[in-house]
GROMACS .gro file of C-alpha atoms in nm:
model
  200
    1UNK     CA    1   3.267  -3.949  -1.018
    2UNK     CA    2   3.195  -3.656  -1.289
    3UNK     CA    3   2.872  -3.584  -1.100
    4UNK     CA    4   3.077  -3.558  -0.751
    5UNK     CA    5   3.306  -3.345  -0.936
    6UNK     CA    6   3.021  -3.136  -1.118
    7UNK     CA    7   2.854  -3.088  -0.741
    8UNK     CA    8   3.195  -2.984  -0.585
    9UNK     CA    9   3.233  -2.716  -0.879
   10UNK     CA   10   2.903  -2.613  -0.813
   11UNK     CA   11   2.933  -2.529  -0.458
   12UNK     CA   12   3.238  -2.374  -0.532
   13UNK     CA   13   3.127  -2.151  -0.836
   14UNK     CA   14   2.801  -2.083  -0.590
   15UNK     CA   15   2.932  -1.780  -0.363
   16UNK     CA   16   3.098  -1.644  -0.699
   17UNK     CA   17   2.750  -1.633  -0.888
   18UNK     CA   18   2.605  -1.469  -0.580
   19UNK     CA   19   2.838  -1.168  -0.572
   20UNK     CA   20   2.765  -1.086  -0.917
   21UNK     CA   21   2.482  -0.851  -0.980
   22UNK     CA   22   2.226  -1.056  -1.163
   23UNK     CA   23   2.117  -0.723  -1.399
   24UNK     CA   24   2.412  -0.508  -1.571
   25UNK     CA   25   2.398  -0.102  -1.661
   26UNK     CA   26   2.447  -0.113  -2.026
   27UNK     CA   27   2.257  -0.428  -2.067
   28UNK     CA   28   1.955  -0.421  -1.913
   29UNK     CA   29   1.884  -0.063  -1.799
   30UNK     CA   30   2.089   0.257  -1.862
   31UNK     CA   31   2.223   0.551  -1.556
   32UNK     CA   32   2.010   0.823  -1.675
   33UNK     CA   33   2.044   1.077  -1.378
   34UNK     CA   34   2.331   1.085  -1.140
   35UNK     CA   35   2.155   1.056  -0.841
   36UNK     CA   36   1.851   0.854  -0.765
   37UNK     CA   37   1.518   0.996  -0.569
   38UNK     CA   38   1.491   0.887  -0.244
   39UNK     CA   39   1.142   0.758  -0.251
   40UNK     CA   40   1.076   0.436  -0.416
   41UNK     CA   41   0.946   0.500  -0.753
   42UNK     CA   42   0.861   0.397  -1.099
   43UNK     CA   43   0.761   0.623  -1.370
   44UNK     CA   44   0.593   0.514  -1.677
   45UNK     CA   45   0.604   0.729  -1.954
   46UNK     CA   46   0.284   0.656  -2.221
   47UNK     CA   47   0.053   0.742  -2.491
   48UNK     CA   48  -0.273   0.631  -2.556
   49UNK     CA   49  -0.216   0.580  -2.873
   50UNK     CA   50   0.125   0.397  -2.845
   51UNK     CA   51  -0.010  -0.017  -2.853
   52UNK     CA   52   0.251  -0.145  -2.656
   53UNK     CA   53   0.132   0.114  -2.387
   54UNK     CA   54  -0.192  -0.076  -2.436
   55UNK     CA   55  -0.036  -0.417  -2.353
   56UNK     CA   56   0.210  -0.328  -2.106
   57UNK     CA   57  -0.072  -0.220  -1.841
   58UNK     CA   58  -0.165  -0.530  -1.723
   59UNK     CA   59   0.239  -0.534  -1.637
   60UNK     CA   60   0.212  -0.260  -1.419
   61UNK     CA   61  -0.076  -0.327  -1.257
   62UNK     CA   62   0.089  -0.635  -1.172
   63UNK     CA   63   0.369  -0.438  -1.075
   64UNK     CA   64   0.182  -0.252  -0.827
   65UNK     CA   65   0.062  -0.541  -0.603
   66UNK     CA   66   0.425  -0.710  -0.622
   67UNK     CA   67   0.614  -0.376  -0.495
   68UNK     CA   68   0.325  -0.188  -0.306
   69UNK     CA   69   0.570   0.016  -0.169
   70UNK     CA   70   0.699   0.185  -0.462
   71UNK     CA   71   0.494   0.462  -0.596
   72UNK     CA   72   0.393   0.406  -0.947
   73UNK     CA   73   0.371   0.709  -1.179
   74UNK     CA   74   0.215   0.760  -1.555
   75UNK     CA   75   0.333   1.044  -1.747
   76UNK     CA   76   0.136   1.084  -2.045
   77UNK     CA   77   0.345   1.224  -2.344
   78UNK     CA   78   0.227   1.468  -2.583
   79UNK     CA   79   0.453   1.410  -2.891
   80UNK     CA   80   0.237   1.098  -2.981
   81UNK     CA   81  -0.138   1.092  -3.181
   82UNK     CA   82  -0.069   1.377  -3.423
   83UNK     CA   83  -0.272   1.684  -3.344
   84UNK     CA   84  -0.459   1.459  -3.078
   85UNK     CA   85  -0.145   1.387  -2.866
   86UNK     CA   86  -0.214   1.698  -2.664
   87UNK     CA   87  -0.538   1.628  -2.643
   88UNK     CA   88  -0.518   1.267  -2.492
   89UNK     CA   89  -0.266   1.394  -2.239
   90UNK     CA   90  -0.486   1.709  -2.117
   91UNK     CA   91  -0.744   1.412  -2.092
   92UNK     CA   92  -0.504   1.170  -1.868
   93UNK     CA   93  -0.482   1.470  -1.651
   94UNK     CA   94  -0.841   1.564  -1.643
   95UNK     CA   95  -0.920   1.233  -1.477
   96UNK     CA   96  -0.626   1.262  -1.259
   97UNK     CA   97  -0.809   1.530  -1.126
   98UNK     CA   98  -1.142   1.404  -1.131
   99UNK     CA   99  -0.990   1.089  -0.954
  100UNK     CA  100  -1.139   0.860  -1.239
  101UNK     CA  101  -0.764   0.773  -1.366
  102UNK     CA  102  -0.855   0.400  -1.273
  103UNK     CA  103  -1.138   0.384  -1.460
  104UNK     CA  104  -1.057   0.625  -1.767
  105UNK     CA  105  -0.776   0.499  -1.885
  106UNK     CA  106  -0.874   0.154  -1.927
  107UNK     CA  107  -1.188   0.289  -2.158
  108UNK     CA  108  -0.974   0.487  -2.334
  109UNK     CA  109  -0.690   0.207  -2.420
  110UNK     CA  110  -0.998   0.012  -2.513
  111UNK     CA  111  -1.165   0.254  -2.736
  112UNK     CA  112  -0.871   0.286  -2.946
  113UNK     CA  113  -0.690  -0.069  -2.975
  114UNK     CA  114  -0.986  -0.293  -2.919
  115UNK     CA  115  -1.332  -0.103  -3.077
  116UNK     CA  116  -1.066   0.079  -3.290
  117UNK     CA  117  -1.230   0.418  -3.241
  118UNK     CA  118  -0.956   0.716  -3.242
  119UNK     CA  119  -1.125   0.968  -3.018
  120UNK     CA  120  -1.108   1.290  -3.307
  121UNK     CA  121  -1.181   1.581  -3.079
  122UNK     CA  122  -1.200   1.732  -2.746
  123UNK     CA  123  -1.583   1.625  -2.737
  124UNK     CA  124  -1.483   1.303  -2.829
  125UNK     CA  125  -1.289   1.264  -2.513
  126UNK     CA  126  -1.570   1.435  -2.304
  127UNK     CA  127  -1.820   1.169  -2.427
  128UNK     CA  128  -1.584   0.910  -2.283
  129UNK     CA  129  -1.563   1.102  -1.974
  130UNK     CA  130  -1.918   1.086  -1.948
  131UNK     CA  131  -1.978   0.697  -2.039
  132UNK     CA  132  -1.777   0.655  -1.740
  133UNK     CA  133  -1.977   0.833  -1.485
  134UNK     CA  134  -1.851   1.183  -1.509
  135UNK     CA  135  -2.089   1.463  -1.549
  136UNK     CA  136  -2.020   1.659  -1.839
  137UNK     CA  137  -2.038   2.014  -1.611
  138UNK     CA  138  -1.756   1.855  -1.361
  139UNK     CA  139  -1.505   1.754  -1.680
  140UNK     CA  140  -1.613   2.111  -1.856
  141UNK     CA  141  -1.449   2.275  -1.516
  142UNK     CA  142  -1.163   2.080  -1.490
  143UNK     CA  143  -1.028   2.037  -1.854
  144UNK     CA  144  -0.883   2.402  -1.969
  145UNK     CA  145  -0.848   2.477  -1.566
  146UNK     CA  146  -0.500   2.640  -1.420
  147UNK     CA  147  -0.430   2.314  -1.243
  148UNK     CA  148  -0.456   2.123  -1.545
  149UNK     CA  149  -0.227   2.335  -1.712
  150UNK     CA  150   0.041   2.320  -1.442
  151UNK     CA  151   0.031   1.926  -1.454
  152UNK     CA  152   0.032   1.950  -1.848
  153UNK     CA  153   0.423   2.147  -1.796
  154UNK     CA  154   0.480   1.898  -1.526
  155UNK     CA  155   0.459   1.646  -1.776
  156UNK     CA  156   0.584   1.811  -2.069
  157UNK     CA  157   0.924   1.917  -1.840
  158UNK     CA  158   0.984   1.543  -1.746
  159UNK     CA  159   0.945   1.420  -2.083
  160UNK     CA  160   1.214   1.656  -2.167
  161UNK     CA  161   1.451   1.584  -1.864
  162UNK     CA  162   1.450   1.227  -1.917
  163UNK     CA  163   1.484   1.275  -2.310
  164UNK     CA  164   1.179   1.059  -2.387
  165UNK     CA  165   1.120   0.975  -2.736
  166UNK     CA  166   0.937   0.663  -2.755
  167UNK     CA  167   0.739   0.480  -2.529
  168UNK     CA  168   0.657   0.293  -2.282
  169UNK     CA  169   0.943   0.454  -2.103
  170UNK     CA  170   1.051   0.305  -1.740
  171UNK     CA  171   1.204   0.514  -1.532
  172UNK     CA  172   1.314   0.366  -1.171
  173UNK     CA  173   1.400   0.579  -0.879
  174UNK     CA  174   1.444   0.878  -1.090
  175UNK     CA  175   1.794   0.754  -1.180
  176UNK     CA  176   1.767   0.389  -1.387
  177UNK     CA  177   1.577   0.334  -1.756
  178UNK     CA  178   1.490  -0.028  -1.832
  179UNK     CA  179   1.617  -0.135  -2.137
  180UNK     CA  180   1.292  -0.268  -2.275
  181UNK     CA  181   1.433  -0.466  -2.579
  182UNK     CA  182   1.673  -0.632  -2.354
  183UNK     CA  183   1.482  -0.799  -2.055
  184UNK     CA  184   1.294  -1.023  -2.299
  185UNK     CA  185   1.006  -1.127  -2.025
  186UNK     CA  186   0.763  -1.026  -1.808
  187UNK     CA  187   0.942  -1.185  -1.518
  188UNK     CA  188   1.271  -1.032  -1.576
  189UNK     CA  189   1.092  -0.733  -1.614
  190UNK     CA  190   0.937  -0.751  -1.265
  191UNK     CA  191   1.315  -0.859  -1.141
  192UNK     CA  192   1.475  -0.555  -1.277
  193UNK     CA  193   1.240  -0.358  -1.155
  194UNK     CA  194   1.276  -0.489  -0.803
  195UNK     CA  195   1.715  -0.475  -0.846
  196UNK     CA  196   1.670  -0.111  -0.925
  197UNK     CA  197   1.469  -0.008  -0.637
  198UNK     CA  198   1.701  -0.163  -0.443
  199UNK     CA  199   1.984  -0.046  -0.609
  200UNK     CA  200   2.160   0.331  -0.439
   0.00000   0.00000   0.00000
C-alpha cells in the first residue's frame, strides 16, 4: 500500500518538478549583463598560468563536441603570471593569428604545469612557437603587429566589462557567469551550460 501511495505521489509531484527550472540565478550562475547576445556562445576567460585553466580544457573541449553549435571563445587575461602575464596573452593571440591556437596552447599548458618550465621571456615563447612548427620569421611578423595589438584591447576591454578577476571565467551568451564553486561536477557543468544557451 505505501509503495501505491509513494507511486501516486510521484506522478503527482512529476509535472510540478518539471516546471521548475532545474539551475537557479544566484545559485548556480549569476545575470551579469542585461541582455544576452544573440549568437550561441561561451566565453572562457584564462591564463596560462592559472592550473585550473590547465585542467578545465579537457572540459571544454568536451564542451565543444556536445554543443557544436555554440561558438566557444578563450580570452586570455593579462593580470595573471607577474610581468609575464602580458606576455603569455600577446602569445595566445600570436597563434590565433598564425592559426596554431590548437596546437599552441596545449604545449604551452604543458610546459608550465607538467615539465614545470615557466616560459621567462618573449624568446622563450618564440622557441615554443617554433617546436611547434612555426617558423621563427612568420611569429617575428606577427607578434608586436597592429592586429595583434587590436586583439590584445579586445581582450583587455572584455576582461574589464565582465569584471574578471580570477579565472577560469564562464561566460554564456554574453549575459550568464557559471558559478564555478557551485556546480560541483563536470556533468552539471555541461547541463548548465546547455540551460543557459537555452535560456532568453
Amino acid at each position: 500500500m505505501k509503495k501505491l501511495v509513494f507511486a501516486l505521489l510521484t506522478l503527482l509531484l512529476a509535472p510540478l518538478a518539471h516546471a521548475a527550472p532545474e539551475f537557479k540565478e544566484g545559485v548556480e550562475y549569476t545575470v551579469v549583463k542585461e541582455t544576452a547576445s544573440s549568437k550561441p556562445e561561451v566565453t572562457e576567460f584564462f591564463s596560462y598560468v592559472c592550473p585550473h585553466c590547465y585542467s578545465f580544457q579537457p572540459l571544454m573541449n568536451k564542451l565543444s563536441e556536445r554543443v557544436p553549435e555554440a561558438q566557444l571563445k578563450k580570452v586570455p587575461v593579462s593580470f595573471l603570471g607577474r610581468e609575464m602575464g602580458p606576455v603569455l596573452q600577446r602569445a595566445y593571440g600570436a597563434a590565433v593569428l598564425l592559426g596554431v591556437e590548437d596546437k599552441l596552447t596545449p604545449a604551452i599548458f604543458d610546459q608550465i604545469h607538467r615539465q614545470k618550465k615557466m616560459p621567462n621571456s618573449l624568446d622563450d615563447i618564440r622557441a615554443i612557437f617554433v617546436a611547434q612548427g612555426v617558423e621563427q620569421k612568420a611569429f617575428d611578423g606577427v607578434i608586436n603587429s597592429f592586429a595583434l595589438n587590436g586583439m590584445l584591447a579586445q581582450y583587455d576591454r572584455a576582461t574589464e566589462n565582465f569584471n574578471v578577476r580570477g579565472t577560469p571565467t564562464i561566460i554564456v551568451k554574453g549575459k550568464y557567469q557559471l558559478n564555478m564553486g557551485e556546480i560541483g561536477s563536470e556533468d552539471r557543468f555541461y547541463r548548465v551550460v546547455e540551460y543557459l544557451l537555452a535560456a532568453d
